PDB file of N, CA, C and O in Angstrom:
ATOM      1  N   UNK A  94      16.371 -88.666 -13.609  1.00  0.00           N
ATOM      2  CA  UNK A  94      15.186 -87.870 -13.330  1.00  0.00           C
ATOM      3  C   UNK A  94      14.517 -87.519 -14.657  1.00  0.00           C
ATOM      4  O   UNK A  94      15.164 -87.038 -15.577  1.00  0.00           O
ATOM      5  N   UNK A  95      13.217 -87.749 -14.761  1.00  0.00           N
ATOM      6  CA  UNK A  95      12.507 -87.450 -16.003  1.00  0.00           C
ATOM      7  C   UNK A  95      12.115 -85.977 -16.062  1.00  0.00           C
ATOM      8  O   UNK A  95      11.944 -85.327 -15.039  1.00  0.00           O
ATOM      9  N   UNK A  96      11.967 -85.486 -17.274  1.00  0.00           N
ATOM     10  CA  UNK A  96      11.591 -84.085 -17.472  1.00  0.00           C
ATOM     11  C   UNK A  96      10.077 -83.944 -17.401  1.00  0.00           C
ATOM     12  O   UNK A  96       9.345 -84.830 -17.805  1.00  0.00           O
ATOM     13  N   UNK A  97       9.642 -82.818 -16.913  1.00  0.00           N
ATOM     14  CA  UNK A  97       8.222 -82.503 -16.846  1.00  0.00           C
ATOM     15  C   UNK A  97       7.695 -82.334 -18.263  1.00  0.00           C
ATOM     16  O   UNK A  97       8.228 -81.568 -19.042  1.00  0.00           O
ATOM     17  N   UNK A  98       6.650 -83.081 -18.616  1.00  0.00           N
ATOM     18  CA  UNK A  98       6.097 -83.006 -19.963  1.00  0.00           C
ATOM     19  C   UNK A  98       4.728 -82.361 -19.980  1.00  0.00           C
ATOM     20  O   UNK A  98       4.424 -81.561 -20.847  1.00  0.00           O
ATOM     21  N   UNK A  99       3.891 -82.728 -19.027  1.00  0.00           N
ATOM     22  CA  UNK A  99       2.530 -82.196 -18.960  1.00  0.00           C
ATOM     23  C   UNK A  99       2.191 -81.868 -17.524  1.00  0.00           C
ATOM     24  O   UNK A  99       2.664 -82.517 -16.599  1.00  0.00           O
ATOM     25  N   UNK A 100       1.351 -80.864 -17.376  1.00  0.00           N
ATOM     26  CA  UNK A 100       0.921 -80.488 -16.038  1.00  0.00           C
ATOM     27  C   UNK A 100      -0.561 -80.107 -16.096  1.00  0.00           C
ATOM     28  O   UNK A 100      -1.008 -79.446 -17.025  1.00  0.00           O
ATOM     29  N   UNK A 101      -1.305 -80.600 -15.124  1.00  0.00           N
ATOM     30  CA  UNK A 101      -2.714 -80.249 -14.985  1.00  0.00           C
ATOM     31  C   UNK A 101      -2.832 -79.469 -13.688  1.00  0.00           C
ATOM     32  O   UNK A 101      -2.511 -79.974 -12.623  1.00  0.00           O
ATOM     33  N   UNK A 102      -3.268 -78.217 -13.781  1.00  0.00           N
ATOM     34  CA  UNK A 102      -3.351 -77.356 -12.611  1.00  0.00           C
ATOM     35  C   UNK A 102      -4.789 -77.246 -12.120  1.00  0.00           C
ATOM     36  O   UNK A 102      -5.718 -77.170 -12.910  1.00  0.00           O
ATOM     37  N   UNK A 103      -4.944 -77.194 -10.826  1.00  0.00           N
ATOM     38  CA  UNK A 103      -6.245 -77.011 -10.208  1.00  0.00           C
ATOM     39  C   UNK A 103      -6.787 -75.626 -10.550  1.00  0.00           C
ATOM     40  O   UNK A 103      -6.030 -74.682 -10.787  1.00  0.00           O
ATOM     41  N   UNK A 104      -8.097 -75.504 -10.541  1.00  0.00           N
ATOM     42  CA  UNK A 104      -8.756 -74.233 -10.835  1.00  0.00           C
ATOM     43  C   UNK A 104      -8.217 -73.101  -9.972  1.00  0.00           C
ATOM     44  O   UNK A 104      -8.029 -71.979 -10.441  1.00  0.00           O
ATOM     45  N   UNK A 105      -7.968 -73.384  -8.696  1.00  0.00           N
ATOM     46  CA  UNK A 105      -7.496 -72.347  -7.780  1.00  0.00           C
ATOM     47  C   UNK A 105      -6.164 -71.745  -8.212  1.00  0.00           C
ATOM     48  O   UNK A 105      -5.910 -70.567  -7.956  1.00  0.00           O
ATOM     49  N   UNK A 106      -5.320 -72.525  -8.839  1.00  0.00           N
ATOM     50  CA  UNK A 106      -4.036 -71.996  -9.323  1.00  0.00           C
ATOM     51  C   UNK A 106      -4.294 -70.855 -10.301  1.00  0.00           C
ATOM     52  O   UNK A 106      -3.668 -69.801 -10.226  1.00  0.00           O
ATOM     53  N   UNK A 107      -5.220 -71.065 -11.228  1.00  0.00           N
ATOM     54  CA  UNK A 107      -5.534 -70.035 -12.219  1.00  0.00           C
ATOM     55  C   UNK A 107      -6.209 -68.826 -11.583  1.00  0.00           C
ATOM     56  O   UNK A 107      -5.860 -67.677 -11.879  1.00  0.00           O
ATOM     57  N   UNK A 108      -7.174 -69.062 -10.711  1.00  0.00           N
ATOM     58  CA  UNK A 108      -7.942 -67.962 -10.126  1.00  0.00           C
ATOM     59  C   UNK A 108      -7.078 -67.135  -9.180  1.00  0.00           C
ATOM     60  O   UNK A 108      -6.989 -65.907  -9.306  1.00  0.00           O
ATOM     61  N   UNK A 109      -6.431 -67.791  -8.238  1.00  0.00           N
ATOM     62  CA  UNK A 109      -5.598 -67.072  -7.275  1.00  0.00           C
ATOM     63  C   UNK A 109      -4.358 -66.503  -7.951  1.00  0.00           C
ATOM     64  O   UNK A 109      -3.960 -65.368  -7.694  1.00  0.00           O
ATOM     65  N   UNK A 110      -3.750 -67.279  -8.831  1.00  0.00           N
ATOM     66  CA  UNK A 110      -2.544 -66.822  -9.521  1.00  0.00           C
ATOM     67  C   UNK A 110      -2.775 -65.598 -10.375  1.00  0.00           C
ATOM     68  O   UNK A 110      -1.902 -64.740 -10.503  1.00  0.00           O
ATOM     69  N   UNK A 111      -3.956 -65.487 -10.950  1.00  0.00           N
ATOM     70  CA  UNK A 111      -4.264 -64.306 -11.752  1.00  0.00           C
ATOM     71  C   UNK A 111      -4.628 -63.118 -10.866  1.00  0.00           C
ATOM     72  O   UNK A 111      -4.264 -61.986 -11.159  1.00  0.00           O
ATOM     73  N   UNK A 112      -5.314 -63.372  -9.765  1.00  0.00           N
ATOM     74  CA  UNK A 112      -5.777 -62.296  -8.889  1.00  0.00           C
ATOM     75  C   UNK A 112      -4.666 -61.707  -8.019  1.00  0.00           C
ATOM     76  O   UNK A 112      -4.656 -60.517  -7.739  1.00  0.00           O
ATOM     77  N   UNK A 113      -3.732 -62.539  -7.581  1.00  0.00           N
ATOM     78  CA  UNK A 113      -2.677 -62.088  -6.665  1.00  0.00           C
ATOM     79  C   UNK A 113      -1.310 -62.398  -7.266  1.00  0.00           C
ATOM     80  O   UNK A 113      -0.824 -63.518  -7.187  1.00  0.00           O
ATOM     81  N   UNK A 114      -0.698 -61.397  -7.856  1.00  0.00           N
ATOM     82  CA  UNK A 114       0.570 -61.597  -8.555  1.00  0.00           C
ATOM     83  C   UNK A 114       1.740 -61.884  -7.617  1.00  0.00           C
ATOM     84  O   UNK A 114       2.839 -62.195  -8.075  1.00  0.00           O
ATOM     85  N   UNK A 115       1.528 -61.804  -6.304  1.00  0.00           N
ATOM     86  CA  UNK A 115       2.591 -62.114  -5.353  1.00  0.00           C
ATOM     87  C   UNK A 115       2.444 -63.513  -4.756  1.00  0.00           C
ATOM     88  O   UNK A 115       3.234 -63.912  -3.913  1.00  0.00           O
ATOM     89  N   UNK A 116       1.426 -64.244  -5.189  1.00  0.00           N
ATOM     90  CA  UNK A 116       1.148 -65.565  -4.615  1.00  0.00           C
ATOM     91  C   UNK A 116       2.031 -66.643  -5.235  1.00  0.00           C
ATOM     92  O   UNK A 116       2.524 -66.500  -6.353  1.00  0.00           O
ATOM     93  N   UNK A 117       2.208 -67.745  -4.515  1.00  0.00           N
ATOM     94  CA  UNK A 117       2.914 -68.888  -5.090  1.00  0.00           C
ATOM     95  C   UNK A 117       2.217 -69.405  -6.359  1.00  0.00           C
ATOM     96  O   UNK A 117       2.877 -69.871  -7.287  1.00  0.00           O
ATOM     97  N   UNK A 118       0.895 -69.291  -6.393  1.00  0.00           N
ATOM     98  CA  UNK A 118       0.129 -69.720  -7.566  1.00  0.00           C
ATOM     99  C   UNK A 118       0.549 -68.909  -8.795  1.00  0.00           C
ATOM    100  O   UNK A 118       0.684 -69.445  -9.892  1.00  0.00           O
ATOM    101  N   UNK A 119       0.756 -67.629  -8.599  1.00  0.00           N
ATOM    102  CA  UNK A 119       1.189 -66.760  -9.687  1.00  0.00           C
ATOM    103  C   UNK A 119       2.579 -67.159 -10.176  1.00  0.00           C
ATOM    104  O   UNK A 119       2.848 -67.151 -11.385  1.00  0.00           O
ATOM    105  N   UNK A 120       3.451 -67.533  -9.261  1.00  0.00           N
ATOM    106  CA  UNK A 120       4.801 -67.974  -9.647  1.00  0.00           C
ATOM    107  C   UNK A 120       4.742 -69.232 -10.510  1.00  0.00           C
ATOM    108  O   UNK A 120       5.520 -69.377 -11.457  1.00  0.00           O
ATOM    109  N   UNK A 121       3.825 -70.125 -10.202  1.00  0.00           N
ATOM    110  CA  UNK A 121       3.646 -71.334 -11.011  1.00  0.00           C
ATOM    111  C   UNK A 121       3.218 -70.958 -12.420  1.00  0.00           C
ATOM    112  O   UNK A 121       3.782 -71.443 -13.407  1.00  0.00           O
ATOM    113  N   UNK A 122       2.220 -70.081 -12.514  1.00  0.00           N
ATOM    114  CA  UNK A 122       1.742 -69.656 -13.835  1.00  0.00           C
ATOM    115  C   UNK A 122       2.847 -68.967 -14.630  1.00  0.00           C
ATOM    116  O   UNK A 122       3.020 -69.220 -15.825  1.00  0.00           O
ATOM    117  N   UNK A 123       3.602 -68.097 -13.977  1.00  0.00           N
ATOM    118  CA  UNK A 123       4.671 -67.382 -14.670  1.00  0.00           C
ATOM    119  C   UNK A 123       5.779 -68.335 -15.109  1.00  0.00           C
ATOM    120  O   UNK A 123       6.385 -68.142 -16.169  1.00  0.00           O
ATOM    121  N   UNK A 124       6.040 -69.374 -14.327  1.00  0.00           N
ATOM    122  CA  UNK A 124       7.041 -70.371 -14.722  1.00  0.00           C
ATOM    123  C   UNK A 124       6.623 -71.119 -15.980  1.00  0.00           C
ATOM    124  O   UNK A 124       7.458 -71.652 -16.715  1.00  0.00           O
ATOM    125  N   UNK A 125       5.307 -71.114 -16.247  1.00  0.00           N
ATOM    126  CA  UNK A 125       4.784 -71.760 -17.452  1.00  0.00           C
ATOM    127  C   UNK A 125       4.571 -70.768 -18.600  1.00  0.00           C
ATOM    128  O   UNK A 125       4.063 -71.122 -19.641  1.00  0.00           O
ATOM    129  N   UNK A 126       4.956 -69.495 -18.374  1.00  0.00           N
ATOM    130  CA  UNK A 126       4.894 -68.508 -19.439  1.00  0.00           C
ATOM    131  C   UNK A 126       3.731 -67.537 -19.373  1.00  0.00           C
ATOM    132  O   UNK A 126       3.511 -66.771 -20.300  1.00  0.00           O
ATOM    133  N   UNK A 127       2.999 -67.525 -18.275  1.00  0.00           N
ATOM    134  CA  UNK A 127       1.864 -66.610 -18.120  1.00  0.00           C
ATOM    135  C   UNK A 127       2.364 -65.184 -17.944  1.00  0.00           C
ATOM    136  O   UNK A 127       3.463 -64.968 -17.465  1.00  0.00           O
ATOM    137  N   UNK A 128       1.548 -64.219 -18.315  1.00  0.00           N
ATOM    138  CA  UNK A 128       1.882 -62.787 -18.254  1.00  0.00           C
ATOM    139  C   UNK A 128       3.078 -62.441 -19.139  1.00  0.00           C
ATOM    140  O   UNK A 128       3.907 -61.609 -18.790  1.00  0.00           O
ATOM    141  N   UNK A 129       3.173 -63.117 -20.247  1.00  0.00           N
ATOM    142  CA  UNK A 129       4.227 -62.878 -21.231  1.00  0.00           C
ATOM    143  C   UNK A 129       5.629 -63.050 -20.647  1.00  0.00           C
ATOM    144  O   UNK A 129       6.597 -62.467 -21.117  1.00  0.00           O
ATOM    145  N   UNK A 130       5.725 -63.846 -19.584  1.00  0.00           N
ATOM    146  CA  UNK A 130       7.022 -64.168 -18.996  1.00  0.00           C
ATOM    147  C   UNK A 130       7.676 -65.260 -19.831  1.00  0.00           C
ATOM    148  O   UNK A 130       7.008 -66.073 -20.450  1.00  0.00           O
ATOM    149  N   UNK A 131       8.963 -65.276 -19.820  1.00  0.00           N
ATOM    150  CA  UNK A 131       9.691 -66.333 -20.492  1.00  0.00           C
ATOM    151  C   UNK A 131       9.558 -67.598 -19.637  1.00  0.00           C
ATOM    152  O   UNK A 131       9.894 -67.578 -18.452  1.00  0.00           O
ATOM    153  N   UNK A 132       9.030 -68.693 -20.202  1.00  0.00           N
ATOM    154  CA  UNK A 132       8.822 -69.891 -19.372  1.00  0.00           C
ATOM    155  C   UNK A 132      10.126 -70.480 -18.853  1.00  0.00           C
ATOM    156  O   UNK A 132      11.101 -70.569 -19.583  1.00  0.00           O
ATOM    157  N   UNK A 133      10.128 -70.847 -17.581  1.00  0.00           N
ATOM    158  CA  UNK A 133      11.281 -71.535 -17.007  1.00  0.00           C
ATOM    159  C   UNK A 133      11.009 -73.028 -16.883  1.00  0.00           C
ATOM    160  O   UNK A 133      11.913 -73.798 -16.589  1.00  0.00           O
ATOM    161  N   UNK A 134       9.762 -73.434 -17.093  1.00  0.00           N
ATOM    162  CA  UNK A 134       9.387 -74.844 -17.133  1.00  0.00           C
ATOM    163  C   UNK A 134       8.951 -75.189 -18.550  1.00  0.00           C
ATOM    164  O   UNK A 134       8.190 -74.442 -19.161  1.00  0.00           O
ATOM    165  N   UNK A 135       9.425 -76.283 -19.040  1.00  0.00           N
ATOM    166  CA  UNK A 135       9.043 -76.734 -20.373  1.00  0.00           C
ATOM    167  C   UNK A 135       7.989 -77.821 -20.212  1.00  0.00           C
ATOM    168  O   UNK A 135       8.321 -78.983 -20.016  1.00  0.00           O
ATOM    169  N   UNK A 136       6.723 -77.409 -20.224  1.00  0.00           N
ATOM    170  CA  UNK A 136       5.640 -78.368 -20.024  1.00  0.00           C
ATOM    171  C   UNK A 136       4.405 -77.908 -20.775  1.00  0.00           C
ATOM    172  O   UNK A 136       4.193 -76.723 -20.989  1.00  0.00           O
ATOM    173  N   UNK A 137       3.609 -78.866 -21.163  1.00  0.00           N
ATOM    174  CA  UNK A 137       2.325 -78.597 -21.799  1.00  0.00           C
ATOM    175  C   UNK A 137       1.269 -78.525 -20.697  1.00  0.00           C
ATOM    176  O   UNK A 137       1.168 -79.422 -19.863  1.00  0.00           O
ATOM    177  N   UNK A 138       0.507 -77.439 -20.678  1.00  0.00           N
ATOM    178  CA  UNK A 138      -0.573 -77.296 -19.697  1.00  0.00           C
ATOM    179  C   UNK A 138      -1.806 -77.968 -20.270  1.00  0.00           C
ATOM    180  O   UNK A 138      -2.220 -77.693 -21.390  1.00  0.00           O
ATOM    181  N   UNK A 139      -2.390 -78.858 -19.485  1.00  0.00           N
ATOM    182  CA  UNK A 139      -3.567 -79.599 -19.919  1.00  0.00           C
ATOM    183  C   UNK A 139      -4.803 -78.940 -19.327  1.00  0.00           C
ATOM    184  O   UNK A 139      -4.857 -78.673 -18.129  1.00  0.00           O
ATOM    185  N   UNK A 140      -5.772 -78.659 -20.188  1.00  0.00           N
ATOM    186  CA  UNK A 140      -7.033 -78.044 -19.761  1.00  0.00           C
ATOM    187  C   UNK A 140      -8.183 -78.979 -20.082  1.00  0.00           C
ATOM    188  O   UNK A 140      -8.122 -79.720 -21.052  1.00  0.00           O
ATOM    189  N   UNK A 141      -9.217 -78.910 -19.278  1.00  0.00           N
ATOM    190  CA  UNK A 141     -10.441 -79.656 -19.574  1.00  0.00           C
ATOM    191  C   UNK A 141     -11.581 -78.663 -19.711  1.00  0.00           C
ATOM    192  O   UNK A 141     -11.490 -77.519 -19.248  1.00  0.00           O
ATOM    193  N   UNK A 142     -12.664 -79.072 -20.338  1.00  0.00           N
ATOM    194  CA  UNK A 142     -13.840 -78.218 -20.468  1.00  0.00           C
ATOM    195  C   UNK A 142     -14.366 -77.833 -19.089  1.00  0.00           C
ATOM    196  O   UNK A 142     -14.765 -76.691 -18.867  1.00  0.00           O
ATOM    197  N   UNK A 143     -14.364 -78.774 -18.152  1.00  0.00           N
ATOM    198  CA  UNK A 143     -14.838 -78.494 -16.804  1.00  0.00           C
ATOM    199  C   UNK A 143     -13.968 -77.442 -16.130  1.00  0.00           C
ATOM    200  O   UNK A 143     -14.470 -76.533 -15.461  1.00  0.00           O
ATOM    201  N   UNK A 144     -12.669 -77.533 -16.297  1.00  0.00           N
ATOM    202  CA  UNK A 144     -11.758 -76.554 -15.723  1.00  0.00           C
ATOM    203  C   UNK A 144     -12.039 -75.169 -16.294  1.00  0.00           C
ATOM    204  O   UNK A 144     -12.125 -74.188 -15.556  1.00  0.00           O
ATOM    205  N   UNK A 145     -12.213 -75.072 -17.592  1.00  0.00           N
ATOM    206  CA  UNK A 145     -12.496 -73.779 -18.224  1.00  0.00           C
ATOM    207  C   UNK A 145     -13.800 -73.188 -17.720  1.00  0.00           C
ATOM    208  O   UNK A 145     -13.903 -71.989 -17.501  1.00  0.00           O
ATOM    209  N   UNK A 146     -14.796 -74.024 -17.497  1.00  0.00           N
ATOM    210  CA  UNK A 146     -16.077 -73.552 -16.955  1.00  0.00           C
ATOM    211  C   UNK A 146     -15.902 -73.008 -15.540  1.00  0.00           C
ATOM    212  O   UNK A 146     -16.505 -72.006 -15.181  1.00  0.00           O
ATOM    213  N   UNK A 147     -15.090 -73.680 -14.736  1.00  0.00           N
ATOM    214  CA  UNK A 147     -14.869 -73.249 -13.357  1.00  0.00           C
ATOM    215  C   UNK A 147     -14.115 -71.944 -13.299  1.00  0.00           C
ATOM    216  O   UNK A 147     -14.382 -71.108 -12.443  1.00  0.00           O
ATOM    217  N   UNK A 148     -13.174 -71.766 -14.188  1.00  0.00           N
ATOM    218  CA  UNK A 148     -12.385 -70.540 -14.209  1.00  0.00           C
ATOM    219  C   UNK A 148     -13.268 -69.389 -14.641  1.00  0.00           C
ATOM    220  O   UNK A 148     -13.260 -68.322 -14.096  1.00  0.00           O
TER     221      UNK A 148
END
């Protein structure tokens, strides 16, 4: 099984995950180290200019 190296998240993951800390989206963000949590996934989050504009 290969290790997760990069992940590209949909805009909704960021928006919903930030707005609702009890959502599955929030758990994904926290697994990547969001909210000063210790990351449980070792992956690089890939962002695009379009994604940043949508957020």
